[in-house]
Short mmCIF file of C-alpha atoms in Angstrom, two decimals:
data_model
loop_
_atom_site.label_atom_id
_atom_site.label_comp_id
_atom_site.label_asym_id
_atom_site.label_seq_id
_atom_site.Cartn_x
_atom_site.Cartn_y
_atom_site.Cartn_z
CA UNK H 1 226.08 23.32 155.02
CA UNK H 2 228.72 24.31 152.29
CA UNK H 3 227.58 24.70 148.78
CA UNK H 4 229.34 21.53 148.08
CA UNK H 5 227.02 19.91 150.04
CA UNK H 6 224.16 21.86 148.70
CA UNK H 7 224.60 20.84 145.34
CA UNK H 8 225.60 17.45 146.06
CA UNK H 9 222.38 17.03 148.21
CA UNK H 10 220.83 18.94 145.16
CA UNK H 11 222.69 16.43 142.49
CA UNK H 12 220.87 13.57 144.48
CA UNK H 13 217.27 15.25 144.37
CA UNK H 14 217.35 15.33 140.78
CA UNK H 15 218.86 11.72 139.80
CA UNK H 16 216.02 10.26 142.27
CA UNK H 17 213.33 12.64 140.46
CA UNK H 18 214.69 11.09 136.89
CA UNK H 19 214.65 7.50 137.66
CA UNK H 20 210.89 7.95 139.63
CA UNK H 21 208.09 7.33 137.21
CA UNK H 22 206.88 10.39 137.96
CA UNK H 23 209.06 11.69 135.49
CA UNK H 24 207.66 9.67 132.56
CA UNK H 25 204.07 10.98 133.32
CA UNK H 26 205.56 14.60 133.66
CA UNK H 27 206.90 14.16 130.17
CA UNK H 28 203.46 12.60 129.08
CA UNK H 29 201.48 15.50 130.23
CA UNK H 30 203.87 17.73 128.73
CA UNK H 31 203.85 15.90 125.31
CA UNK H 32 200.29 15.64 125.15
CA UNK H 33 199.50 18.60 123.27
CA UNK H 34 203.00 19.02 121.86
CA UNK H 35 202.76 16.10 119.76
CA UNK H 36 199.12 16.87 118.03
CA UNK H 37 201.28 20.67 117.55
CA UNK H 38 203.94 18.61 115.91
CA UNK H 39 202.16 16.94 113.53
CA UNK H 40 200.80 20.11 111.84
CA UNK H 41 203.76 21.95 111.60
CA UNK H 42 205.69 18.18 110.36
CA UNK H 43 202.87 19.33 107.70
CA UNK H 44 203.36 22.48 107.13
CA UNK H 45 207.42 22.36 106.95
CA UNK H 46 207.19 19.22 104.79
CA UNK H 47 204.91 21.01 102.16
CA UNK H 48 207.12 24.42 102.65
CA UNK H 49 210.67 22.86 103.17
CA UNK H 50 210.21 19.69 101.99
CA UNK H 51 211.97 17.36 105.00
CA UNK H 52 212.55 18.17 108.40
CA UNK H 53 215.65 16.64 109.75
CA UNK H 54 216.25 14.28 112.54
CA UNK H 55 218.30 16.92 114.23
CA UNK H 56 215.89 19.59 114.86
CA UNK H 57 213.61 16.59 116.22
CA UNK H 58 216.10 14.93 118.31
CA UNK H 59 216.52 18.84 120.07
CA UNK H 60 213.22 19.56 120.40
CA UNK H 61 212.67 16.11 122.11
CA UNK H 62 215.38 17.39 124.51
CA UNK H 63 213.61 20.43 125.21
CA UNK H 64 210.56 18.84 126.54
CA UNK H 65 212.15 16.66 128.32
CA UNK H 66 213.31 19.40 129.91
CA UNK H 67 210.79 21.46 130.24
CA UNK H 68 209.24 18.28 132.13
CA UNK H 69 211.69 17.84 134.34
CA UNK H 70 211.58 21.90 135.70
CA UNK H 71 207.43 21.37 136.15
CA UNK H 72 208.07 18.38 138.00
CA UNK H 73 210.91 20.27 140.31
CA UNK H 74 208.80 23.34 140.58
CA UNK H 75 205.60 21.88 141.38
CA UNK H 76 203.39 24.30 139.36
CA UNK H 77 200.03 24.21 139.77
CA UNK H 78 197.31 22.28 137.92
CA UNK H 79 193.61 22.61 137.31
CA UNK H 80 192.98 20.38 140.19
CA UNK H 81 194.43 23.06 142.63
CA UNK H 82 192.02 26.01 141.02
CA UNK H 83 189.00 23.56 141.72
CA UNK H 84 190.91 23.01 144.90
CA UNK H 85 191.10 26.32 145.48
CA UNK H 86 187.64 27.91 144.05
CA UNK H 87 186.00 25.04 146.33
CA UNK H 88 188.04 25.19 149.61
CA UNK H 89 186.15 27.06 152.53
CA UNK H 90 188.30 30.07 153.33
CA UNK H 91 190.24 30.34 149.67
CA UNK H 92 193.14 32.66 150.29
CA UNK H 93 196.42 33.04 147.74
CA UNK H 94 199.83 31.12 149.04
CA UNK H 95 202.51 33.62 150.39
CA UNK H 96 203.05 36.38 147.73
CA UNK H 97 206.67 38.37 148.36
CA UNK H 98 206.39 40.91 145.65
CA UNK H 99 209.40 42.82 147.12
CA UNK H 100 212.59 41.60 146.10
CA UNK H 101 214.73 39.88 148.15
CA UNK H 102 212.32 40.19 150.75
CA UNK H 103 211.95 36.21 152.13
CA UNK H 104 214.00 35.01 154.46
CA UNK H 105 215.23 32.32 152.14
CA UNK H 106 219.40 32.05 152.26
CA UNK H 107 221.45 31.86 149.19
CA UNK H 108 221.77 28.56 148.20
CA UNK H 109 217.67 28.50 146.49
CA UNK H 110 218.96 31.55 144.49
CA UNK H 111 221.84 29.89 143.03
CA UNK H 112 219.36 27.10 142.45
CA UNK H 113 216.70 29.05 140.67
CA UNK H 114 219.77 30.39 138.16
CA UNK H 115 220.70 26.95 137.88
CA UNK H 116 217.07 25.70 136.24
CA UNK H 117 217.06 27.85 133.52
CA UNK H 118 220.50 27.82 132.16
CA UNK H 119 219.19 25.09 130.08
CA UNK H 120 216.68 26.94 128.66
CA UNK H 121 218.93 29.95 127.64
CA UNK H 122 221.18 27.67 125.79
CA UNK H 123 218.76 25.43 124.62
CA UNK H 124 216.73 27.97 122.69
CA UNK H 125 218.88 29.28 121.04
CA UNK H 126 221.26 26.27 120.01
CA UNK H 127 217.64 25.08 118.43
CA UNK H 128 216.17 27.62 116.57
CA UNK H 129 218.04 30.59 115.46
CA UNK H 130 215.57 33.47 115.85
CA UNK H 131 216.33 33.03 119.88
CA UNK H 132 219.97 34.14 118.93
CA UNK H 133 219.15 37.59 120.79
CA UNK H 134 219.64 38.26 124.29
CA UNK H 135 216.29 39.89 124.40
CA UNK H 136 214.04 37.03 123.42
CA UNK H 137 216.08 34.46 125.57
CA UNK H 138 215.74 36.49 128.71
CA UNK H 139 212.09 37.50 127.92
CA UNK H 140 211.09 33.54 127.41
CA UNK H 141 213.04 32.93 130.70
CA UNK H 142 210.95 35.60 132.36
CA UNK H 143 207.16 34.30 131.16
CA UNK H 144 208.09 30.98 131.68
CA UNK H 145 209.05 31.71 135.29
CA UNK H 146 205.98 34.54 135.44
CA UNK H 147 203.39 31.04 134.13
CA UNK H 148 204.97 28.88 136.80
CA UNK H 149 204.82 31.52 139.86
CA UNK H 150 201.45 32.39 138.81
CA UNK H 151 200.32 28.87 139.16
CA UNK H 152 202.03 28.33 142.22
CA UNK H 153 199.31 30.94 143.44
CA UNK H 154 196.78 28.12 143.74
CA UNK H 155 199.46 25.41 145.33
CA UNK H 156 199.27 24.33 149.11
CA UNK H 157 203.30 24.27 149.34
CA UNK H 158 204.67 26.80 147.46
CA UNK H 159 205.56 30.77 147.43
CA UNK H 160 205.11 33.07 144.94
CA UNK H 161 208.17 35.27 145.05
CA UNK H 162 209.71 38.00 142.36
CA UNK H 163 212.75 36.65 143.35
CA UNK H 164 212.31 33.51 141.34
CA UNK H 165 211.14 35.67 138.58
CA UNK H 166 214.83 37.78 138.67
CA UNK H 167 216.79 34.53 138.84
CA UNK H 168 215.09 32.13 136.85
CA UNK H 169 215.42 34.75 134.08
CA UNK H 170 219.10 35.71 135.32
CA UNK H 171 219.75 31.90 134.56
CA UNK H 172 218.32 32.24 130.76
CA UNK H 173 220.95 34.96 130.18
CA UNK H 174 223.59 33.02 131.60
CA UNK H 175 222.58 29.89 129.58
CA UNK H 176 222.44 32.32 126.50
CA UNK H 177 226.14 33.90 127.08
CA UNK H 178 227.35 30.00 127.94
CA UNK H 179 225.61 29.18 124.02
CA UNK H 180 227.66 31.85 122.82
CA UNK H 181 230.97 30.85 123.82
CA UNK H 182 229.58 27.22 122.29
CA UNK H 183 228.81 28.84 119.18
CA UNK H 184 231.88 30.49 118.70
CA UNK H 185 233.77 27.44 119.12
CA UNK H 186 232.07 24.52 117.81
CA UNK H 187 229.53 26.23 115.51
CA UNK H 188 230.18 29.33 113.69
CA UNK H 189 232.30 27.54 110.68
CA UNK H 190 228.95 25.80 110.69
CA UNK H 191 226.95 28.50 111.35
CA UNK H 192 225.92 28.88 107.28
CA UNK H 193 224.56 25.45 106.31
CA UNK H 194 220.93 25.07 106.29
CA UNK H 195 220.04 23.14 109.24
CA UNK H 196 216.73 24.73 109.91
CA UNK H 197 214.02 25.66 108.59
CA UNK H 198 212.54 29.07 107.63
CA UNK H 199 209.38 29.88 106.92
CA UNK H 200 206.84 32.56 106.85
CA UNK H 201 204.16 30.01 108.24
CA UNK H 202 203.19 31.23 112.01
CA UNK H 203 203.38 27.49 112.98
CA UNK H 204 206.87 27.26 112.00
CA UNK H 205 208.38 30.33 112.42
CA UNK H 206 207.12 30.81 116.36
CA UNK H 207 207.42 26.64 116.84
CA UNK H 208 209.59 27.17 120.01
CA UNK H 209 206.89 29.63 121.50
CA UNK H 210 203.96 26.80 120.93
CA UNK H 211 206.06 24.28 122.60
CA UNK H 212 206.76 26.24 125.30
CA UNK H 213 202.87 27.44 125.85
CA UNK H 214 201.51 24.15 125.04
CA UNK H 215 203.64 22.13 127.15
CA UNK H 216 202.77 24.31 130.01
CA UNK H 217 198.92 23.79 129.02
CA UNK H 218 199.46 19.89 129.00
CA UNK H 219 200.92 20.03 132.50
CA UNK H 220 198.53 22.25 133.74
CA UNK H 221 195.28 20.14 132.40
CA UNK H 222 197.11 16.68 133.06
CA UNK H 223 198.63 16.59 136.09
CA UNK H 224 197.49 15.46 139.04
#
């Protein structure tokens, strides 16, 4: 099959995935604890700040959609596969390829696992401006990978590979290098109006990191 065909094939997985109500619970689950997060720090920025704009909302909303839509692909694990697991007569972990490059996978789930988290590299950033550093996109890209392999552990149907781990966070980078060019062109005359806020507040200054966690948690405890 020629990676025309792969992605095409791919291309088709993923509109069928976002029209199947399965989606909508996905971004339920992942909302669940997001939104009780975002009414304390709607708080704490309105008291700090004074508004929060429509903007940063409309982006964030974005980014858990998103964040929905890679649990749902990924199939991470839930707290229905630990009891699952802790109960089943002969518990043993799912295949574990520590090695890289190891599995006798072909190319085309590589390119796919770079794929996933582009959006996440250029998402971060384009949102909230202390994730304008190579370092702390690829380092997100890594523990959110590292979260999802790690529940995988308990899964029926999936592997646990270190190769996911090296291209999921590959695919930050490149996401964060593709925001760059975007910046350059379309933002940086921009780049000096305040469209953000700042704040000393833990809530608001590491927002992006409780999203992340807590919409992990929500899928996690939710899910079925």
């Amino acid at each position: 099959m020629s990676l025309f065909q792969y992605l095409y094939v791919y291309t088709r997985i993923c509109i069928m995935y976002v029209v199947h109500t399965d989606l909508l619970i996905n971004i339920i689950c992942t909302c669940i604890l997001c939104i009780i997060f975002q009414k304390i720090f709607f708080l704490r920025a309105k008291k700090k700040e004074g508004r929060v704009s429509r903007k940063h909302f409309l982006g964030v909303f974005i980014f858990l959609v998103y964040l929905a839509v890679v649990y749902g692909v990924t199939g991470i694990g839930t707290i229905w596969d630990v009891q699952r697991f802790v109960t089943a007569s002969t518990s043993e972990f799912n295949r574990i390829y520590l090695v890289p490059f190891s599995s006798s996978e072909v190319t085309m789930p590589y390119v796919l696992n770079i794929i996933m988290t582009i959006p996440l590299g250029f998402l971060l950033p384009l949102i909230w401006k202390q994730f304008r550093t190579i370092k702390k996109v690829a380092l997100s890209g890594f523990l959110l990978s590292l979260c999802i392999e790690l529940s995988q552990l308990f899964t029926q149907s999936r592997n646990t590979t270190t190769d996911d781990l090296i291209m999921n966070t590959l695919g930050a980078i490149i996401g964060y290098f593709i925001f760059k060019a975007f910046f350059h062109v379309f933002l940086k005359k921009n780049s000096n109006e305040k469209d953000e806020i700042t704040s000393s507040s833990v809530v608001i200054k590491h927002e992006a990191i409780f999203y992340l966690g807590l919409s992990f948690l929500g899928m996690f405890l939710f899910a079925i």
